[in-house]
Coordinates of C-alpha atoms in Angstrom, one line a residue:
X3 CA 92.6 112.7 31.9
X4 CA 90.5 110.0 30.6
X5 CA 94.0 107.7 30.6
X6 CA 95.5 108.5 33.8
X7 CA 94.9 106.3 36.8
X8 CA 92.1 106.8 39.4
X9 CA 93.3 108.6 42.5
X10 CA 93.0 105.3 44.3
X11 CA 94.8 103.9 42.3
X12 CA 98.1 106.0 43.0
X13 CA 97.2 106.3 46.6
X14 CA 97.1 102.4 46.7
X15 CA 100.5 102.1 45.2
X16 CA 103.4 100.1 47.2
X17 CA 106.8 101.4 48.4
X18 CA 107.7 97.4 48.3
X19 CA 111.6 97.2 46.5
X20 CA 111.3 94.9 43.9
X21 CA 113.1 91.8 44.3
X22 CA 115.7 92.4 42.1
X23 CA 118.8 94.6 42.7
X24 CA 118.1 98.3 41.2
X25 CA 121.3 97.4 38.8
X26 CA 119.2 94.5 37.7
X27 CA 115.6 95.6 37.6
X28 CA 115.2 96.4 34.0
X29 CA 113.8 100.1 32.5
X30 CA 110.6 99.6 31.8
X31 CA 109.7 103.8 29.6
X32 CA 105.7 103.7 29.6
X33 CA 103.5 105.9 28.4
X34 CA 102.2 108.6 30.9
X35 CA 105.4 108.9 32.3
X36 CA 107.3 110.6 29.9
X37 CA 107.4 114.1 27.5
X38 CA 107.7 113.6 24.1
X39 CA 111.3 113.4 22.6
X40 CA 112.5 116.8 21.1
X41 CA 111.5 118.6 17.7
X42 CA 114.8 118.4 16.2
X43 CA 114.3 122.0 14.5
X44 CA 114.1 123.6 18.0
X45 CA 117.3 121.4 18.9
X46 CA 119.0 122.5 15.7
X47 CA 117.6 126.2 15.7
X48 CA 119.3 126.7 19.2
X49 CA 123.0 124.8 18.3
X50 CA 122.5 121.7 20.3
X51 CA 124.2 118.6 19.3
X52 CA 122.4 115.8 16.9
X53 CA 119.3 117.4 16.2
X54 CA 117.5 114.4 14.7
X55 CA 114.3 112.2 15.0
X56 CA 113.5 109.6 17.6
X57 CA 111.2 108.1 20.2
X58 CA 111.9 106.8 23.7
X59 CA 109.9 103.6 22.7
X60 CA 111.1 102.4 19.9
X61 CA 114.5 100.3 20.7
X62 CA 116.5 102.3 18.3
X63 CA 117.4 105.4 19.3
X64 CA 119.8 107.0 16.4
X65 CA 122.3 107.6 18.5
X66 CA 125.7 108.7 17.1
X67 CA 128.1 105.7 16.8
X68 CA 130.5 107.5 19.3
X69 CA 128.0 108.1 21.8
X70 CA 129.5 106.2 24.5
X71 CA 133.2 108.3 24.0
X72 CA 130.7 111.9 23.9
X73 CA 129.2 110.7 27.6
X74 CA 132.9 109.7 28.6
X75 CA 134.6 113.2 27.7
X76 CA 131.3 115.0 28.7
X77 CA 132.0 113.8 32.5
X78 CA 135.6 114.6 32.4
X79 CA 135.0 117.8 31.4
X80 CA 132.4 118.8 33.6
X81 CA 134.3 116.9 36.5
X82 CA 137.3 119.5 35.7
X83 CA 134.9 122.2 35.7
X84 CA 132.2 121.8 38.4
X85 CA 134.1 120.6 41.7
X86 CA 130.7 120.5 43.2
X87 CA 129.6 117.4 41.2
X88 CA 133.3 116.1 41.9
X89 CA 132.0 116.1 45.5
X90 CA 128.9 114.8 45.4
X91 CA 129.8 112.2 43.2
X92 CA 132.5 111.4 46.5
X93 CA 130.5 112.1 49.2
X94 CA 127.4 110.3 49.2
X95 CA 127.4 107.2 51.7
X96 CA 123.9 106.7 50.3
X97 CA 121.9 107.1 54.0
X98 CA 118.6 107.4 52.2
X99 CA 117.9 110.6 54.7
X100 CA 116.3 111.9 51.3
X101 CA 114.3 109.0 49.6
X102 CA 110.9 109.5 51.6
X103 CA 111.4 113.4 50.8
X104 CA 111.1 113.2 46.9
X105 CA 107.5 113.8 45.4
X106 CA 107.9 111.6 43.0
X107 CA 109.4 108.8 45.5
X108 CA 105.8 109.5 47.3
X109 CA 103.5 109.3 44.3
X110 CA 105.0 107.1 42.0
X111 CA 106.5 103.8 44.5
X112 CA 109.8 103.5 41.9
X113 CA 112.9 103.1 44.1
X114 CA 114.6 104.8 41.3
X115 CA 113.2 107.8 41.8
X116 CA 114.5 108.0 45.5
X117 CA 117.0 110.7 44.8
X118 CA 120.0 108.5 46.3
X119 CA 119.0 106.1 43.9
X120 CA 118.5 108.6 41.2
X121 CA 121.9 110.6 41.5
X122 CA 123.2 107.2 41.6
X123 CA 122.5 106.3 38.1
X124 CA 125.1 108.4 37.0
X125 CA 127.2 107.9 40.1
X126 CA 127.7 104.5 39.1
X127 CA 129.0 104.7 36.2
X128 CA 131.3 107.4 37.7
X129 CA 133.1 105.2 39.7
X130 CA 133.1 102.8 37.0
X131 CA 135.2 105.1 34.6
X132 CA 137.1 107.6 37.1
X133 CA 137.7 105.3 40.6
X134 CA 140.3 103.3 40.9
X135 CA 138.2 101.8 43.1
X136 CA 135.2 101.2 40.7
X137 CA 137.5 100.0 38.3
X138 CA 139.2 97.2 40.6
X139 CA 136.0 96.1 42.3
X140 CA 133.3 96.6 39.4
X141 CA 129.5 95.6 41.0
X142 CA 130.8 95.4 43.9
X143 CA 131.9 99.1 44.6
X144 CA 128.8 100.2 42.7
X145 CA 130.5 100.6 39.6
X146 CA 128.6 99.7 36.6
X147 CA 129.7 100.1 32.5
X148 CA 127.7 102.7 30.5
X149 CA 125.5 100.3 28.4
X150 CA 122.6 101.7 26.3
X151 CA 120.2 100.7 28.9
X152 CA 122.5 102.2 31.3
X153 CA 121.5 105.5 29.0
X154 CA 117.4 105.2 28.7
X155 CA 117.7 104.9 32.4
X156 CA 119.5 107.8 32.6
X157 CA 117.1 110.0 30.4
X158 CA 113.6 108.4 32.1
X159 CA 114.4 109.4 35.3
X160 CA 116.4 112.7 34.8
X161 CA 113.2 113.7 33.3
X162 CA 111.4 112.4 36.3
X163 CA 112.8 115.4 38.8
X164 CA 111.9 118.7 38.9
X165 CA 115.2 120.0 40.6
X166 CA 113.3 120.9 43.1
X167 CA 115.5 120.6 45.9
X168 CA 113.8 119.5 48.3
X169 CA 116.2 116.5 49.2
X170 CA 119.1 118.5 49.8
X171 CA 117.4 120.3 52.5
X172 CA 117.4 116.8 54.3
X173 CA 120.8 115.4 53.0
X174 CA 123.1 115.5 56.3
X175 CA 126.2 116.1 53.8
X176 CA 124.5 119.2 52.0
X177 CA 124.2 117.2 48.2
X178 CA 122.4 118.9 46.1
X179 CA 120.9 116.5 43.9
X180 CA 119.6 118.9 41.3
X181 CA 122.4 119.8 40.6
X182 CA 123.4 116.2 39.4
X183 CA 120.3 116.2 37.7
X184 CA 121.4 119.1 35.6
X185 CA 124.8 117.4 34.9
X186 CA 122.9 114.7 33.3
X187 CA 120.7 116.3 31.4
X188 CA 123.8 118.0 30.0
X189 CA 125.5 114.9 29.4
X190 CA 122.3 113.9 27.7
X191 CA 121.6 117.0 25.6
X192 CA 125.1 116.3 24.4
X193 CA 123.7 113.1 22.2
X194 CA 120.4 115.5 21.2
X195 CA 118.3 113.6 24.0
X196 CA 115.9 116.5 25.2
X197 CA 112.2 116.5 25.6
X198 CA 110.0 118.8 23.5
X199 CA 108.3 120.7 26.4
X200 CA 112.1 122.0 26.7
X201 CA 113.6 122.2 23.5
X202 CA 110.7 124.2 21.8
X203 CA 110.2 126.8 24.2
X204 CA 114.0 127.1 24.4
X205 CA 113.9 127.8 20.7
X206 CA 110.7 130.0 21.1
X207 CA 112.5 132.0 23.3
X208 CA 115.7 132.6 21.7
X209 CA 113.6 133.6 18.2
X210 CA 110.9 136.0 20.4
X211 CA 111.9 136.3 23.7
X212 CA 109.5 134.5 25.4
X213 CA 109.0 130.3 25.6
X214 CA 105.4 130.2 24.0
X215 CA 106.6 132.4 20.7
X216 CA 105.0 135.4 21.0
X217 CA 105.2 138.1 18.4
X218 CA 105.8 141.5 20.0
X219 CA 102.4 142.3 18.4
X220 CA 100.6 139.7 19.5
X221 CA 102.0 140.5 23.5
X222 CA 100.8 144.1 22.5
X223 CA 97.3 143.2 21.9
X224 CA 97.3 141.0 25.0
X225 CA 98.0 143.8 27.5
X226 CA 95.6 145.6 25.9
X227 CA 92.9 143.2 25.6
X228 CA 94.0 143.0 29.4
X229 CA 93.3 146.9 30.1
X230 CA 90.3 146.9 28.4
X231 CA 89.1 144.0 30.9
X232 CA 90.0 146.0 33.8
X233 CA 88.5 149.4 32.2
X234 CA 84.6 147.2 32.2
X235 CA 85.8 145.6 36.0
X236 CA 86.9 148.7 37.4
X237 CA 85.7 151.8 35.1
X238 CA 89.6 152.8 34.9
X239 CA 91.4 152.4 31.5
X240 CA 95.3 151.4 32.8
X241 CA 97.6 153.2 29.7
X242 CA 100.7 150.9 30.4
X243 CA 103.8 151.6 28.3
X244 CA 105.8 148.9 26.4
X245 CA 109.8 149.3 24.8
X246 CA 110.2 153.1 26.2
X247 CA 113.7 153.8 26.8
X248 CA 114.5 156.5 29.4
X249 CA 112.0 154.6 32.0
X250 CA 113.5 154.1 35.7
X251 CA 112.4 150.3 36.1
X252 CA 111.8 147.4 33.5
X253 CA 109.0 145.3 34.3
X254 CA 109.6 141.4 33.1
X255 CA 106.9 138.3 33.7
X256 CA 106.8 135.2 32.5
X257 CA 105.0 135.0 29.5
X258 CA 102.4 132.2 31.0
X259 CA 101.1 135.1 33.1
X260 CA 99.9 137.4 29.3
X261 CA 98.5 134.2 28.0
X262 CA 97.7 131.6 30.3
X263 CA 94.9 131.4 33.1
X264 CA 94.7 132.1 35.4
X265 CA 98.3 133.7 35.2
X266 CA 96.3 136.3 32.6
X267 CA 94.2 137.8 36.2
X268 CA 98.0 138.3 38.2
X269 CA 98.9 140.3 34.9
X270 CA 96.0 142.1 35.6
X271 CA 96.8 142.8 38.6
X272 CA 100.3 144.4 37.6
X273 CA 98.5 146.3 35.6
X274 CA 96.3 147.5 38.4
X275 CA 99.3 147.7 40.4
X276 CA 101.1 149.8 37.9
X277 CA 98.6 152.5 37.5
X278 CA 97.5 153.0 40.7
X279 CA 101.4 153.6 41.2
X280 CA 101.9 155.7 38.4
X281 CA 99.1 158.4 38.5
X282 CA 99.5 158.6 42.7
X283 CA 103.1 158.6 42.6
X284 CA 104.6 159.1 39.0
X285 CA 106.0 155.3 38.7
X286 CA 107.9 155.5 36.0
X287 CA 108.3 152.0 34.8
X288 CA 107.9 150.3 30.6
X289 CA 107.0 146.4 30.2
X290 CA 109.0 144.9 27.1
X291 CA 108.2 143.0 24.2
X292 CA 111.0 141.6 23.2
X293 CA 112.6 140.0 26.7
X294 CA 108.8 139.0 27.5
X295 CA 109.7 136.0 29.5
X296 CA 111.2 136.1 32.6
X297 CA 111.4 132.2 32.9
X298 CA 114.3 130.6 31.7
X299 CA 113.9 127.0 30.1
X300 CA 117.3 127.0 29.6
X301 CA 118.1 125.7 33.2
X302 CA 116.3 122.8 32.2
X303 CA 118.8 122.0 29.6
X304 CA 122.4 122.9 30.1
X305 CA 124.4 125.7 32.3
X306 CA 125.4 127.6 28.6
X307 CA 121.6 127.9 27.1
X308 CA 120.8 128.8 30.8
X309 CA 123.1 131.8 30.7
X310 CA 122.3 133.1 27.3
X311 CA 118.6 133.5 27.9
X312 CA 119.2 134.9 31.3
X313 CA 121.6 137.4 29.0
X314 CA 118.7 139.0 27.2
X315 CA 116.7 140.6 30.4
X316 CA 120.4 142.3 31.4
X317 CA 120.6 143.0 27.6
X318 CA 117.0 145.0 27.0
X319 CA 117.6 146.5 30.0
X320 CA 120.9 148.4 28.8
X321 CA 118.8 148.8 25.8
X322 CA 116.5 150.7 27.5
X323 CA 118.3 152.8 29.5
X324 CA 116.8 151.5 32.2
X325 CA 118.3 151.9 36.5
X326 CA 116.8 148.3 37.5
X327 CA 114.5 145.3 37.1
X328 CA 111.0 144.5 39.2
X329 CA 110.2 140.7 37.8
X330 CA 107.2 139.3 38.4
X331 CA 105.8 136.1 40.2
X332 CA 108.2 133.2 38.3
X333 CA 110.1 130.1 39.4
X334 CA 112.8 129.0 38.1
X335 CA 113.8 132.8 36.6
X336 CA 114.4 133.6 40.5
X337 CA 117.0 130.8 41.2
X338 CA 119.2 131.6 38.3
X339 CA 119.4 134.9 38.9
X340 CA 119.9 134.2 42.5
X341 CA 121.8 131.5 42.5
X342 CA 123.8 131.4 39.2
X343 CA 123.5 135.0 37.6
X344 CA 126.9 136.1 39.4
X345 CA 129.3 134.0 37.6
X346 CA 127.3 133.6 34.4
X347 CA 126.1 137.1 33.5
X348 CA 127.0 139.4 36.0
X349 CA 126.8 141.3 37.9
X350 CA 124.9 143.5 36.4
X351 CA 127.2 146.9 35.8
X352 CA 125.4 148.8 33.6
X353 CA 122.4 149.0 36.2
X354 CA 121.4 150.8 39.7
X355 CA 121.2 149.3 42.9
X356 CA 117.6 149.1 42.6
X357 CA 116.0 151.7 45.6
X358 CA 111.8 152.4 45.4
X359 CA 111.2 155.4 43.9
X360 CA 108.1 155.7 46.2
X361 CA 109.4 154.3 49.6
X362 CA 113.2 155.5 49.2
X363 CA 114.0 151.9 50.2
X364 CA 117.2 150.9 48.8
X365 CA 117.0 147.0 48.1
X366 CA 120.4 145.7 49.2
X367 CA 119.8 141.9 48.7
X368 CA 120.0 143.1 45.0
X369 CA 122.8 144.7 44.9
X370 CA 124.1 142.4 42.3
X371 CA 121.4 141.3 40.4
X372 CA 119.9 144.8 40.2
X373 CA 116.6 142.9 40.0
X374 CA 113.7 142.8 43.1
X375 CA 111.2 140.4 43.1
X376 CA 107.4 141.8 42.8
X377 CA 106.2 140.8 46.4
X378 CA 109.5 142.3 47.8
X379 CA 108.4 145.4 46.0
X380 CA 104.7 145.0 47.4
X381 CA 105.8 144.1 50.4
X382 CA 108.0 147.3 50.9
X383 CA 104.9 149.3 49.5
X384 CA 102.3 148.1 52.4
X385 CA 104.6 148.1 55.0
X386 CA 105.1 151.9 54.3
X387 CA 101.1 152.1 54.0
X388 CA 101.2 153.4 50.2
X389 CA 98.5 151.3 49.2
X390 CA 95.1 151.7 49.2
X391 CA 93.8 148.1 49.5
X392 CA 90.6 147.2 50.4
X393 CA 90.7 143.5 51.7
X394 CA 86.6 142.3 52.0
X395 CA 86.6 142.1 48.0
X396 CA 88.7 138.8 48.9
X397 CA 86.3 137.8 51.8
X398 CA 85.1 134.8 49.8
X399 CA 88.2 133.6 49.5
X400 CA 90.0 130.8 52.4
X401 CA 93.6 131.1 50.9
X402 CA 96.3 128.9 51.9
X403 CA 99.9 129.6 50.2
X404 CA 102.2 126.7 48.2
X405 CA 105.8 128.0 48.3
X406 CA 107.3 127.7 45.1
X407 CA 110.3 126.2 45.1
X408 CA 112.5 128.3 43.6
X409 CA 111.6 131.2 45.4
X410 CA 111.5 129.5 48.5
X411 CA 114.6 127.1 48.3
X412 CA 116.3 129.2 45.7
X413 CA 116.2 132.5 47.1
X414 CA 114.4 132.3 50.7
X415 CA 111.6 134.6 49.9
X416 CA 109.3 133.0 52.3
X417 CA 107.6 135.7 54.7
X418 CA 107.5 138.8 52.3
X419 CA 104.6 136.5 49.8
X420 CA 102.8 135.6 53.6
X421 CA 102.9 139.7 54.3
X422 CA 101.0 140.6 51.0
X423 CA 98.5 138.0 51.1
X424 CA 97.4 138.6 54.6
X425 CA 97.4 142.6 54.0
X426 CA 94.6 141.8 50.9
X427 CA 92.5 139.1 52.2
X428 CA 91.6 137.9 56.0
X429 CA 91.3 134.5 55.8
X430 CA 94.7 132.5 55.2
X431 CA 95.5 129.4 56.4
X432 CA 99.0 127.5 56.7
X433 CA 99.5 123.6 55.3
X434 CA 101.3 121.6 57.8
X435 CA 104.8 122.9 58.7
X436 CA 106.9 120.6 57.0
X437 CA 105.3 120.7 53.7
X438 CA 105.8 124.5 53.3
X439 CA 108.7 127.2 53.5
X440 CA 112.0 125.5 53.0
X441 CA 110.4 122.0 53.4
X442 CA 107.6 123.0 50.9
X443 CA 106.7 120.0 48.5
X444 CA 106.9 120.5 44.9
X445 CA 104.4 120.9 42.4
X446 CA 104.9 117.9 40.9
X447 CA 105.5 119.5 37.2
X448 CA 108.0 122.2 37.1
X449 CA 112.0 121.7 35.3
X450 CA 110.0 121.3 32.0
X451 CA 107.6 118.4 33.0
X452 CA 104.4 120.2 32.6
X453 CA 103.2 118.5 29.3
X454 CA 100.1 117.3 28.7
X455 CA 101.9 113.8 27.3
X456 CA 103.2 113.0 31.1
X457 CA 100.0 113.2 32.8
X458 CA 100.2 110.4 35.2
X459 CA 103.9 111.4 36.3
X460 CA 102.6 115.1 37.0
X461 CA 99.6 113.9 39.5
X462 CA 101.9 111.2 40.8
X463 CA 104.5 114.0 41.8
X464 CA 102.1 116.4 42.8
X465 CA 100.0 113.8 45.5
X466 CA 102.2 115.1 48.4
X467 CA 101.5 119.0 47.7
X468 CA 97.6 118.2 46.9
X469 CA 97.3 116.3 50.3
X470 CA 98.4 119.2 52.0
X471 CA 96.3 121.2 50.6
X472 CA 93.2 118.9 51.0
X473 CA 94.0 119.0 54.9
X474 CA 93.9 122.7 55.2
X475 CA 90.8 122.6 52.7
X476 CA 88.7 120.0 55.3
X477 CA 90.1 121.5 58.6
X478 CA 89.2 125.2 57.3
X479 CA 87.4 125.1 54.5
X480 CA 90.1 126.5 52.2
X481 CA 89.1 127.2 48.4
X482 CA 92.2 129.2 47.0
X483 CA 95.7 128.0 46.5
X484 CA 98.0 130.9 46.0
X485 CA 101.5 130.8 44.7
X486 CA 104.2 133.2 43.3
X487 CA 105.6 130.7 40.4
X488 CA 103.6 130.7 36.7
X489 CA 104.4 127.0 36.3
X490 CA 102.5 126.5 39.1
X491 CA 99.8 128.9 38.1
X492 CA 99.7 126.5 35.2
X493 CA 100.0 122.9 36.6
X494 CA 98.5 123.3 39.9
X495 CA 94.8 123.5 38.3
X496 CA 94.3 120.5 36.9
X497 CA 96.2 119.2 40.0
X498 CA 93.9 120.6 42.5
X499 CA 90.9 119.5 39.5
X500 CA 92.2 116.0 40.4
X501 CA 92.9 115.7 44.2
X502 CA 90.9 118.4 45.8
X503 CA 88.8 120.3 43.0
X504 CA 87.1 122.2 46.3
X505 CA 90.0 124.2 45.5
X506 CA 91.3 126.9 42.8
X507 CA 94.5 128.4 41.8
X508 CA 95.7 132.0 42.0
X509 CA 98.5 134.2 41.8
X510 CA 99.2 137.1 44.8
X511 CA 99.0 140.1 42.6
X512 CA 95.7 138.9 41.5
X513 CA 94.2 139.2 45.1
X514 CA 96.1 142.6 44.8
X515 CA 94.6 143.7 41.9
X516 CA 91.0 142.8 43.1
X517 CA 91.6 145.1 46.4
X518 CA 93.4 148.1 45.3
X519 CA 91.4 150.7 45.1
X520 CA 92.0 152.5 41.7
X521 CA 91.2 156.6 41.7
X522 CA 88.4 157.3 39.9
X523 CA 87.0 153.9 39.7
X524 CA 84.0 152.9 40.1
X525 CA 81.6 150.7 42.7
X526 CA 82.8 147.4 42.1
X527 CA 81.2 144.4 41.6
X528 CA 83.1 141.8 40.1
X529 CA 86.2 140.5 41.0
X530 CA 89.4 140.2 37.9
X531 CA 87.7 137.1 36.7
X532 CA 84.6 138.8 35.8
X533 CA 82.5 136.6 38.6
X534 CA 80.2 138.4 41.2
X535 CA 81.9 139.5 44.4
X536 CA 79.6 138.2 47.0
X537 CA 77.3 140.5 48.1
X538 CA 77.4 142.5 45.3
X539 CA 74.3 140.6 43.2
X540 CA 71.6 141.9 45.6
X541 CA 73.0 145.3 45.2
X542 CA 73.1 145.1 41.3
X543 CA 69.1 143.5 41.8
X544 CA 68.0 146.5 43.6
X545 CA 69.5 149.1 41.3
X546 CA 68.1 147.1 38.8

């Protein structure tokens, strides 16, 4: 992080508009604030248009020579087809109820970022091309021609919003400005202009199932490497099984939580999870290892490579026989199958209406989607007292919670999440009420930002969730961050590392995993990331 600014340096940034109109105030695409431009082999290996070499600094960026007619036809086609962004291209009477509610707005000072201001980037050039209005009146209707500075604008800020939502919980007309957001990045992935942190693990996952490109062998060995961990923790060898057809329920993650910490300890924890269930009450359930990724990078990019990688869970499924889908703690693989699977894939046939095969609880909310969410599953479990948990191997830990915002926003799993962690460990704490639940701020990184390249943006975006977290860390001493979302399992670290390093990062089945008792196990004295539970040295000294 040796490049990005001091934390007083962002803190001490002004909200001042500069004193030139936003139509006038040129783009200015620095270094820190950006992802790298796209590989074009992963844009070519997955059929997107214009697959090709090029670099948001240099002036030149090889555009085809009709780019300007592609944008034009682009809009009137998706203008035909979503009425939604018909509307909220219309409706917007530009209030600014939503500018102090972005992250980015917060961290970063650029008006442009103020979602109004952001949606209006492409709303001008709307009017400009489809009003009557825009077309009479020009400037002065806030109509403005597509220029190729019009363009860069268009891709630097796109790329600078996490379609998080959060502004259309304030917006008093109910505009969902993500959803523009998706529309241009359409409209931009239709002259190849991607990032790389998309396009590759697009590609990835379309060639191995999963967005990092992991071999079916290589996921293998991880789950194992995984059991063998918990065998020296807990003195119980979990014997999960992978690709068996026949099984009642597929298990699907993201593929952050086999290979990246600390999403690795929350895959322990299913694993935990899973065998307690199994050898108390015959859980019949098979991970896969070829739809090993639950997230879906494809919402990032366009509505069509969003539905085909949602395709291949509903796909393996049928392969395996299977009655219905638990997924694990993920993001963005909850909204589309919430909010989008429907009318893209669905529903879902060839499945069950997914009902616990230990609690008899018939899970109506997926009726459709023949898919429950793990903490809904948990949840179900505790409430019924199936579990047994022992909750002091968490006493070290002062946990508050970040909703993720897809869960939370995208499919209102808000209280179920709140249940589990305060059934495993005593001491939670909530953030201020209108940073959390359907207000909760972002993390900052999420919708494919979470490259290493955009640093500066990321701990810009993610100042409004880390000073939340910093009050509940000085009012109560809070150390742990929990969250349900491997994105955030993955970018909250070195944001917590930067605002409030008092604090770590963990994922709820990992607090799980470290109270469930396991039968047969034995005394333990280390929690899933090998450290001492506290307490427990003394003991190990006297036996000693």
């Amino acid at each position: 992080m040796s490049d990005t600014p001091k934390p007083e340096e962002i803190l001490s940034r002004s909200h001042t508009p500069p004193k030139t109109g936003w139509m006038d105030t040129p783009i200015n695409i620095r270094p820190g604030m950006y992802c790298y431009a796209s590989n074009p082999k992963s844009v070519d290996y997955v059929g997107l248009p214009y697959p090709r070499q090029w670099n948001p600094m240099e002036d030149d960026w090889n555009l085809p020579e009709n780019w300007k007619e592609i944008i034009f036809e682009g809009m009137r086609d998706r203008l035909d087809r979503f009425r939604s962004f018909k509307v909220f291209m219309d409706i917007c009477v530009r209030c600014g109820a939503c500018a102090d509610k972005c992250h980015f707005f917060i961290g970063t000072g650029d008006p442009k970022n103020m979602p109004v201001l952001r949606a209006e980037l492409i709303r001008s050039v709307y009017r400009n091309d489809f009003t009557r209005f825009g077309k009479i009146f020009g400037k002065m209707a806030g109509a403005r021609p597509m220029t190729l500075d019009v363009l860069k604008e268009w891709w630097y800020y796109l790329f600078q919003c996490t379609e998080c939502r959060r502004c259309s919980v304030f917006c008093p007309y109910g505009i969902d400005t993500a959803e523009i957001t998706i529309i241009g990045r359409e409209l931009l992935n239709l002259l190849g202009l991607n990032i790389d942190w998309i396009a590759t693990p697009v590609a990835n996952c379309y060639r191995t199932g999963n967005h990092l490109g992991i071999q079916p062998h290589a996921y293998k060995d991880m789950i194992d490497f995984f059991c063998e961990d918990i065998e020296e923790i807990t003195g119980v060898l979990p014997k999960p099984s992978l690709n068996r057809k026949g099984a009642e329920i597929l298990f699907i993650t993201p593929s952050g939580d086999v290979f990246a910490d600390p999403g690795t300890y929350t895959a322990m924890g299913y694993l935990i999870l899973f065998d307690f269930l199994e050898k108390k009450y015959g859980l019949d359930i098979t991970w896969s290892t070829y739809a090993s990724e639950g997230g879906n990078f494809g919402f990032f990019t366009s509505h069509e490579t969003m539905k085909r990688l949602n395709a291949k869970m509903y796909a393996e499924a049928k392969r395996l026989g299977v009655k219905w889908i638990l997924g694990g703690e993920c993001g963005h693989m909850w909204r589309v199958i919430n909010q989008y699977m429907d009318t893209m894939n669905g529903p879902a046939d060839h499945l069950e209406v997914p009902v616990s095969p230990i609690t008899g609880t018939r899970f109506e909310n997926a009726a459709s989607t023949r898919m429950v969410h793990i903490t809904e599953f948990l949840s179900d479990l505790i409430y019924h007292d199936k579990l047994d948990l022992d909750p002091s191997r968490n006493d070290h830990l002062k946990v508050t919670f970040h909703d993720s915002c897809n869960p939370a926003r995208g499919m209102g799993l808000l209280d179920e999440p709140r249940y589990v962690i305060q059934s495993v460990c005593k001491n939670f704490y909530e953030m201020p009420s209108n940073t959390i639940r359907e207000q909760t701020f972002c993390c900052g990184s999420g919708a494919g930002l979470n490259a290493g390249e955009d640093m500066e943006l990321r701990l810009s975006g993610g100042l409004p969730r880390a000073n939340a977290v910093r009050h509940v860390h000085e009012k109560h001493g809070v150390n742990m961050l929990a969250c349900i979302c491997a994105i955030d399992r993955a970018v909250l670290p070195p944001l917590m590392e930067y605002w409030v390093p008092e604090v770590d990062v963990t994922g709820i089945c990992e607090m799980v995993g470290n109270a469930l008792n396991l039968p047969g196990q034995k005394k333990r004295t280390t929690d899933l990331r090998s450290e001492d539970l506290p307490g427990m040295e003394e003991e190990e000294d006297a036996d000693e």
